[in-house]
Structure formats: structure tokens, C-alpha cells
Short mmCIF file of C-alpha atoms and ligand atoms in Angstrom, two decimals:
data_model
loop_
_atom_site.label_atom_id
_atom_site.label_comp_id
_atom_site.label_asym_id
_atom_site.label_seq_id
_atom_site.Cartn_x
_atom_site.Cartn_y
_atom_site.Cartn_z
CA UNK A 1 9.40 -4.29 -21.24
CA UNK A 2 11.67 -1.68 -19.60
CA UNK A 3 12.32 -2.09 -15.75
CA UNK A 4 10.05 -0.12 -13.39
CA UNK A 5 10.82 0.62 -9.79
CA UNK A 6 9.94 -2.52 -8.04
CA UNK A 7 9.11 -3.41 -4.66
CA UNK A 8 9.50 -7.25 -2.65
CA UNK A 9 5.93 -7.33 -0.29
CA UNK A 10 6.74 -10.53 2.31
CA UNK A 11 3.00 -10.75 4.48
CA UNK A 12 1.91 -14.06 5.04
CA UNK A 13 -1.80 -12.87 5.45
CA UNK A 14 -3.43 -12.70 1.95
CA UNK A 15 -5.86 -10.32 2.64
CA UNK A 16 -2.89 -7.89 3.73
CA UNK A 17 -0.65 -8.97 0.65
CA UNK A 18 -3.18 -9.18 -1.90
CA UNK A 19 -4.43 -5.39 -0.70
CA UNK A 20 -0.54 -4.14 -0.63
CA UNK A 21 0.12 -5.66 -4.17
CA UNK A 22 -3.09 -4.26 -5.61
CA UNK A 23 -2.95 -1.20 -4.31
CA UNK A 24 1.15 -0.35 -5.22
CA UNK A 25 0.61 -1.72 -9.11
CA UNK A 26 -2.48 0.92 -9.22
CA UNK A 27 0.27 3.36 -8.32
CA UNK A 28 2.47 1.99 -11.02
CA UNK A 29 5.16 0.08 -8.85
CA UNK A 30 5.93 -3.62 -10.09
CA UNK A 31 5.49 -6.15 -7.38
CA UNK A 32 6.74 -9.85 -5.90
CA UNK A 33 4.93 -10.92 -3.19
CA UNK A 34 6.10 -13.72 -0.57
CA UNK A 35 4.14 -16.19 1.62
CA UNK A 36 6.80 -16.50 4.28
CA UNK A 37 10.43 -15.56 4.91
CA UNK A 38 11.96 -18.83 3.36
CA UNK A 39 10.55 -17.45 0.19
CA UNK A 40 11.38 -13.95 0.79
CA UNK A 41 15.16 -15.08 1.26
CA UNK A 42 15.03 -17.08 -1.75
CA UNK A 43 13.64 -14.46 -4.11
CA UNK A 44 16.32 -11.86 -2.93
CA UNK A 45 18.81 -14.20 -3.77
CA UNK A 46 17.76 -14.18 -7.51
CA UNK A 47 16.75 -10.34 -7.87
CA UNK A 48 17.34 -6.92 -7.29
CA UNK A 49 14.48 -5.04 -5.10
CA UNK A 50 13.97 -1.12 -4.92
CA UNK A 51 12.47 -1.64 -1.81
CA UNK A 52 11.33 -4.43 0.74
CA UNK A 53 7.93 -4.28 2.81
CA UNK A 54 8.79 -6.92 5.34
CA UNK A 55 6.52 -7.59 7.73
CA UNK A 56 7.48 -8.91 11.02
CA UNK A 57 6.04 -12.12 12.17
CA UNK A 58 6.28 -14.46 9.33
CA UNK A 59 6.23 -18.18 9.22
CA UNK A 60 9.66 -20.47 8.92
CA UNK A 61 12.14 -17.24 9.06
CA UNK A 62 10.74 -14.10 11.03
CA UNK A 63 10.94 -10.60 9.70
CA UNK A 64 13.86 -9.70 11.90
CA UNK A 65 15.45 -12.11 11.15
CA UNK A 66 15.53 -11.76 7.73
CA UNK A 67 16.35 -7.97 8.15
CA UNK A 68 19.50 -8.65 10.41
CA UNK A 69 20.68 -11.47 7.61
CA UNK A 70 20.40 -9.63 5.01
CA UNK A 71 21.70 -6.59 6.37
CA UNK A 72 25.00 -8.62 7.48
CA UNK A 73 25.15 -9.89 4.07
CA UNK A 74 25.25 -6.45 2.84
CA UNK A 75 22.13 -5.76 0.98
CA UNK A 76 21.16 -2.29 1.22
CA UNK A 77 17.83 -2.18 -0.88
CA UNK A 78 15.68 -0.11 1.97
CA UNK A 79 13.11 -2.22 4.04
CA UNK A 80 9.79 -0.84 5.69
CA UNK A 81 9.28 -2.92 8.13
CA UNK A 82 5.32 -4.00 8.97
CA UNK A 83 4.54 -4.29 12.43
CA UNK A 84 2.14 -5.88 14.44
CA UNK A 85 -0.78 -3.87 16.18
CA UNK A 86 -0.58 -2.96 19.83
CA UNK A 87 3.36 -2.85 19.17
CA UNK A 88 5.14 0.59 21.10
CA UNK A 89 7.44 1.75 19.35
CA UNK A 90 10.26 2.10 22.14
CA UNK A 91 9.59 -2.18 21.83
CA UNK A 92 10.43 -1.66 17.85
CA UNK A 93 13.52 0.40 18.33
CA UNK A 94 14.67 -2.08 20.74
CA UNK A 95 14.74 -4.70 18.31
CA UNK A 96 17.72 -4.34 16.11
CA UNK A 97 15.55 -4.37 12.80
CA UNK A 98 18.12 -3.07 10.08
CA UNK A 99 15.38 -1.35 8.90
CA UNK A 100 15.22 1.81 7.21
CA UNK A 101 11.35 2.78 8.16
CA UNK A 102 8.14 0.88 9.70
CA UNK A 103 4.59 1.23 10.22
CA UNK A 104 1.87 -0.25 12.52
CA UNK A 105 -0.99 -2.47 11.13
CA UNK A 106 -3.77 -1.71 10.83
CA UNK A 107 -1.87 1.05 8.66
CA UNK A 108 -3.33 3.28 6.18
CA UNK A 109 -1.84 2.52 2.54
CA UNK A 110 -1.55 6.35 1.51
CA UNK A 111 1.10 6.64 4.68
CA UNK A 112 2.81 3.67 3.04
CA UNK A 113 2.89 4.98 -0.26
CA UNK A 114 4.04 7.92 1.47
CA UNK A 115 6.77 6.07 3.21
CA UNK A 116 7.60 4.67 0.21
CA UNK A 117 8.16 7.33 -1.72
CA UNK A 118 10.16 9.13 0.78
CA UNK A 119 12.60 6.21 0.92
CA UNK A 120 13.04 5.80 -2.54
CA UNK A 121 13.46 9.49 -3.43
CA UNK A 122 16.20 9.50 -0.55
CA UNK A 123 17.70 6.38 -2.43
CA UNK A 124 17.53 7.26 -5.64
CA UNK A 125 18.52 8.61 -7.75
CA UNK A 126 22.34 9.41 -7.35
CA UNK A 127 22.81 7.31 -3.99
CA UNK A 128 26.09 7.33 -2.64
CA UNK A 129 27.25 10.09 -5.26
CA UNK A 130 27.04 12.81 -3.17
CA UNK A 131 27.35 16.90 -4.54
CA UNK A 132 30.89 16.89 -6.20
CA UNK A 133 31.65 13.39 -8.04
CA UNK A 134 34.41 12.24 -10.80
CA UNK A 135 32.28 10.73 -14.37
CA UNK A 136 34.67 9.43 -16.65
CA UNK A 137 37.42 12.18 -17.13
CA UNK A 138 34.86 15.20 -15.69
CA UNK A 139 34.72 16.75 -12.14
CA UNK A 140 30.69 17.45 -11.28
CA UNK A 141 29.63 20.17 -9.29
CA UNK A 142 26.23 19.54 -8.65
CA UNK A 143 25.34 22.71 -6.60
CA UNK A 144 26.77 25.04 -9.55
CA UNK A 145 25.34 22.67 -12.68
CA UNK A 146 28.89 22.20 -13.96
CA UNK A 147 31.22 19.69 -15.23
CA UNK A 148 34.93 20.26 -15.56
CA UNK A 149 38.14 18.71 -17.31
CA UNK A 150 41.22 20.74 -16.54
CA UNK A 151 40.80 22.33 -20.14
CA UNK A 152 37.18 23.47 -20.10
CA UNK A 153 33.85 23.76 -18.20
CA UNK A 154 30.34 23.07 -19.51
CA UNK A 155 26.95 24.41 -18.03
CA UNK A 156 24.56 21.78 -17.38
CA UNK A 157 20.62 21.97 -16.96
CA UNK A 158 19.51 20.59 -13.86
CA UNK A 159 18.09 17.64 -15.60
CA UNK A 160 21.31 16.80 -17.08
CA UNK A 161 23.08 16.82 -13.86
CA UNK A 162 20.47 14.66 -12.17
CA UNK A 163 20.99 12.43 -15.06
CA UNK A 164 24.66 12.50 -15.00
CA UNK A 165 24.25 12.03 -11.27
CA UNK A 166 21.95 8.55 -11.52
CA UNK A 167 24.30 7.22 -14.60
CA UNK A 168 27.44 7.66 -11.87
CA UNK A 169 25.28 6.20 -9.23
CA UNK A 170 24.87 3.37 -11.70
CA UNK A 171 28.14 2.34 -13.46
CA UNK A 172 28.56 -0.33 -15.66
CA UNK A 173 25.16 -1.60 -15.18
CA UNK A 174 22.62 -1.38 -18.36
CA UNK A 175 19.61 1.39 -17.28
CA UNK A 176 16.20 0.43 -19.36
CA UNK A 177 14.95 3.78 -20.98
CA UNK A 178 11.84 3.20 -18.43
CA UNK A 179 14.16 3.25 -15.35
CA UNK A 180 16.28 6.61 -16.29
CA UNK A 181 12.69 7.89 -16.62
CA UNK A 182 10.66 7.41 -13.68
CA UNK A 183 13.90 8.17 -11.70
CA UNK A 184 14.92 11.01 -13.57
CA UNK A 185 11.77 12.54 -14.46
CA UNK A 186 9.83 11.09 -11.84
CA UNK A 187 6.92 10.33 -14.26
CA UNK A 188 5.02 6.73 -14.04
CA UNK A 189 6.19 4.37 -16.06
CA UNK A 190 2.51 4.02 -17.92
CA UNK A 191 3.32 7.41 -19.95
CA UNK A 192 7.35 6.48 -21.15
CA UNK A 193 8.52 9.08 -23.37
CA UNK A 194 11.64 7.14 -24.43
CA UNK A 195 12.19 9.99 -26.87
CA UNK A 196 12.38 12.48 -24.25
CA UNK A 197 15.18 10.18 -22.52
CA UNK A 198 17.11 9.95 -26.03
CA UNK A 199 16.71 13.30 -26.77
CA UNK A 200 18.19 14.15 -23.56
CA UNK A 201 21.04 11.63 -23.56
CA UNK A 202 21.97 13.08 -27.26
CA UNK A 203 22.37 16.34 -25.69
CA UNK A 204 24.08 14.77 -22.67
CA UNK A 205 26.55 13.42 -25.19
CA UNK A 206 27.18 16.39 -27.57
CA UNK A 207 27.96 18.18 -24.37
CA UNK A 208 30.30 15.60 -22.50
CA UNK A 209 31.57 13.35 -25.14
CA UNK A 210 34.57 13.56 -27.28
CA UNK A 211 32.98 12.47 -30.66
CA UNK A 212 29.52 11.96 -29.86
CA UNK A 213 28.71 9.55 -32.59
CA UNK A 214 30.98 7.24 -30.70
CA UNK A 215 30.52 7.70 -27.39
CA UNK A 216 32.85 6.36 -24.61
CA UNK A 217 31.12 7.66 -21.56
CA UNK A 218 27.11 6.63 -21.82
CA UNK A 219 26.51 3.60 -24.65
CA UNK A 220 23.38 2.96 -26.13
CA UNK A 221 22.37 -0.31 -25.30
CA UNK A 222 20.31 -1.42 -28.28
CA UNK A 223 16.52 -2.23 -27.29
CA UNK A 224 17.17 -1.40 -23.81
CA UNK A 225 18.53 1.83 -22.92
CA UNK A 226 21.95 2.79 -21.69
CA UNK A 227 25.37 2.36 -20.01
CA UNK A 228 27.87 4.33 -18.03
CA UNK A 229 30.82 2.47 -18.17
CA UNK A 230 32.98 4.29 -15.69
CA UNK A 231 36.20 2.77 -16.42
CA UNK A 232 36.28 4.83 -19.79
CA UNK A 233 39.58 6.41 -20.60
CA UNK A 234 40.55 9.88 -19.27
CA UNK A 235 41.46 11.32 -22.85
CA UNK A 236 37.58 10.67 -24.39
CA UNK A 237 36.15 14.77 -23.55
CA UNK A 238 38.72 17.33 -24.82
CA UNK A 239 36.57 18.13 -27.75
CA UNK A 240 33.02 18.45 -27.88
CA UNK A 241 31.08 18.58 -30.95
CA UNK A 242 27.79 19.45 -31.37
CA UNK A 243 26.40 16.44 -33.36
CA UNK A 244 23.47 14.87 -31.85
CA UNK A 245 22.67 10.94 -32.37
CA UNK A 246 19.34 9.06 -31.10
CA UNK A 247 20.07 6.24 -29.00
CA UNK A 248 18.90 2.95 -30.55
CA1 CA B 1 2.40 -11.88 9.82
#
């Protein structure tokens, strides 16, 4: 099963967690849920979040605490923070929470999910990239759709630059079909079109790559999906034929 966006819910009050978890897999997000922060700490030491709904008083490790250890520890997967009722919010900024949002219980979930998606749309995809980035030997110009080599420059759609963009946000790291999709395309997961990824990427290549049967810049990762392996050589995109291939 390909990857989907997924997203760490730490509440120790069942009713709360049970509701959160419920209510973000309706909306197509996979979920781990965590009793108390000795958990939480654990399960982030084993796996990659999206995003973290912490919430603030927790048994065994509070919520800031957590926050501040992880931040120090240099996890930067964004964190909504769940705070008590009846808490001001000069009190929350006081507290040096490492967090990237919160919201007050008794909240309403379609601000979360708002919340949520506003976070994770500024994350991703193409965090860190910024407008004008290197990918393998090309220059990208985001703003003008174009990727250079000192010997030619290619037009891209805007898809293919936001794909470009995630794949450099993302090196050397294998991206299920499912993933490149709902960041991409920004569809749910629950209507994959993994052709519409491959057909894409094929078009990607015949653009980008040297011999596009062979690719050096995005590999198809059998089963799975694909790989920008950034350390590829600098003399891989003087050509540019116009072969397509369907990844595996
Ligand atoms: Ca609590």
C-alpha cells in the first residue's frame, strides 16, 4: 500500500483521540495515536510523521516537553499543539512550545483540518527548495517554468515543475506513487491514478533525461514509485529524446 500523508495524534483522553483519529481517516489522512508522551517519544523514534497533534498536558512526559526535545533534537515534522480550555493565549506564547500552530479545546475539528492543511501545504511539497534550485545537472526557475543546462532550456508545465520541485525536496529517498500524488496533485489518496503519476514522470523524463529509457535523474522504483537520486552525474541531460517509458 503506497504511503499517504500521515499524522502522529498524542491525547491521553480517548474520547478526544478516538474523535481526532476518526474524524482525520474520514478525510483520508493515515493515523498513530498515543496514550501519553512516553509513547509519543517512542513512536517518533521509529517513524516519520507529516504532522504531530500534540496536546499539552499528557501523562509521564508533558506536551512541552516533548515539543522542546524534539525540536532540540532537530525534528522538524510541524506540531499543532492542543491546548487546554480557559488557556490565553499571551500564557501559550509564553511557553516556549516549538510549535508551529495550536488550538484551544473544546476546538472545532473543521478549524483543525483547516490548520492542518494549511501547515502541510506550507510544508510540502518542495520545502526548503525555494524558487530557483540545482536538480541533477539543471538550473530551475520556478517563477518562469524553466529548466536550464548551459546548452539548452526546456519549458515546463506547472505540474512538472511542482513535481520536479517535491522530487528535489526529496532526494535519494524512494516516493510511493500515492505520495507524489496527493502532494502533487493534491487528490485523496482513495482515487490513486498511478497512471497519471507515470504518465507524467515519462514526460518528466523525455524532457530532462539524457536517454530516457535509462534514466539517471528520477528511477523507477519497482512496485513502489520513484527516486531522485541527486548525486547523479552532471553529463546525464545534453540530449533529450523523446521516447517515453512507464515506470514499473
Ligand atoms: Ca491531556
Amino acid at each position: 500500500m503506497d504511503k499517504e500523508t500521515t499524522i502522529l495524534i498524542v491525547e491521553d483522553e480517548p474520547r478526544i483521540r478516538t474523535g481526532l483519529r476518526d474524524f482525520l481517516e474520514f478525510h483520508h489522512f493515515q493515523t498513530a495515536t498515543a496514550e501519553d508522551g512516553l509513547e509519543a517519544e517512542r513512536i517518533v523514534d521509529h517513524r516519520r510523521f507529516d504532522l504531530i497533534l500534540l496536546d499539552l498536558m499528557l501523562p509521564k512526559i508533558s506536551g512541552e516537553q516533548l515539543c522542546q526535545k524534539w525540536r532540540q533534537s532537530g525534528l522538524t515534522t510541524p506540531i499543532i499543539m492542543l491546548t487546554a480550555k480557559g488557556m490565553e493565549k499571551e500564557k501559550i506564547d509564553g511557553l516556549n512550545l516549538g510549535a508551529d500552530d495550536y488550538v484551544t479545546k473544546p476546538f472545532s475539528l473543521e478549524e483543525l483540518l483547516a490548520r492542518i492543511n494549511a501547515i502541510l501545504r506550507r510544508t510540502e511539497p518542495g520545502r526548503g527548495v525555494g524558487q530557483k534550485f540545482p536538480f541533477g545537472p539543471w538550473s530551475v526557475d520556478m517563477p518562469n517554468l524553466k529548466i536550464a543546462t548551459s546548452k539548452k532550456t526546456v519549458e515546463l508545465s506547472p505540474r512538472q515543475a511542482e513535481l520536479i520541485r517535491f522530487f528535489a525536496a526529496n532526494p535519494n529517498r524512494v516516493i510511493p506513487r500515492g505520495e507524489l500524488y496527493s502532494r502533487v496533485w493534491g487528490e485523496s489518496m482513495e482515487d490513486i491514478e498511478t497512471r497519471t503519476v507515470d504518465m507524467h514522470v515519462a514526460k518528466l523524463r523525455a524532457l530532462i533525461e539524457d536517454d530516457p529509457t535509462d534514466p539517471r535523474l528520477i528511477k523507477t522504483v519497482r512496485g513502489v514509485g520513484y527516486l531522485y537520486e541527486a548525486s547523479a552525474g552532471d553529463d546525464c541531460a545534453s540530449g533529450g529524446s523523446h521516447r517515453e517509458q512507464r515506470g514499473g
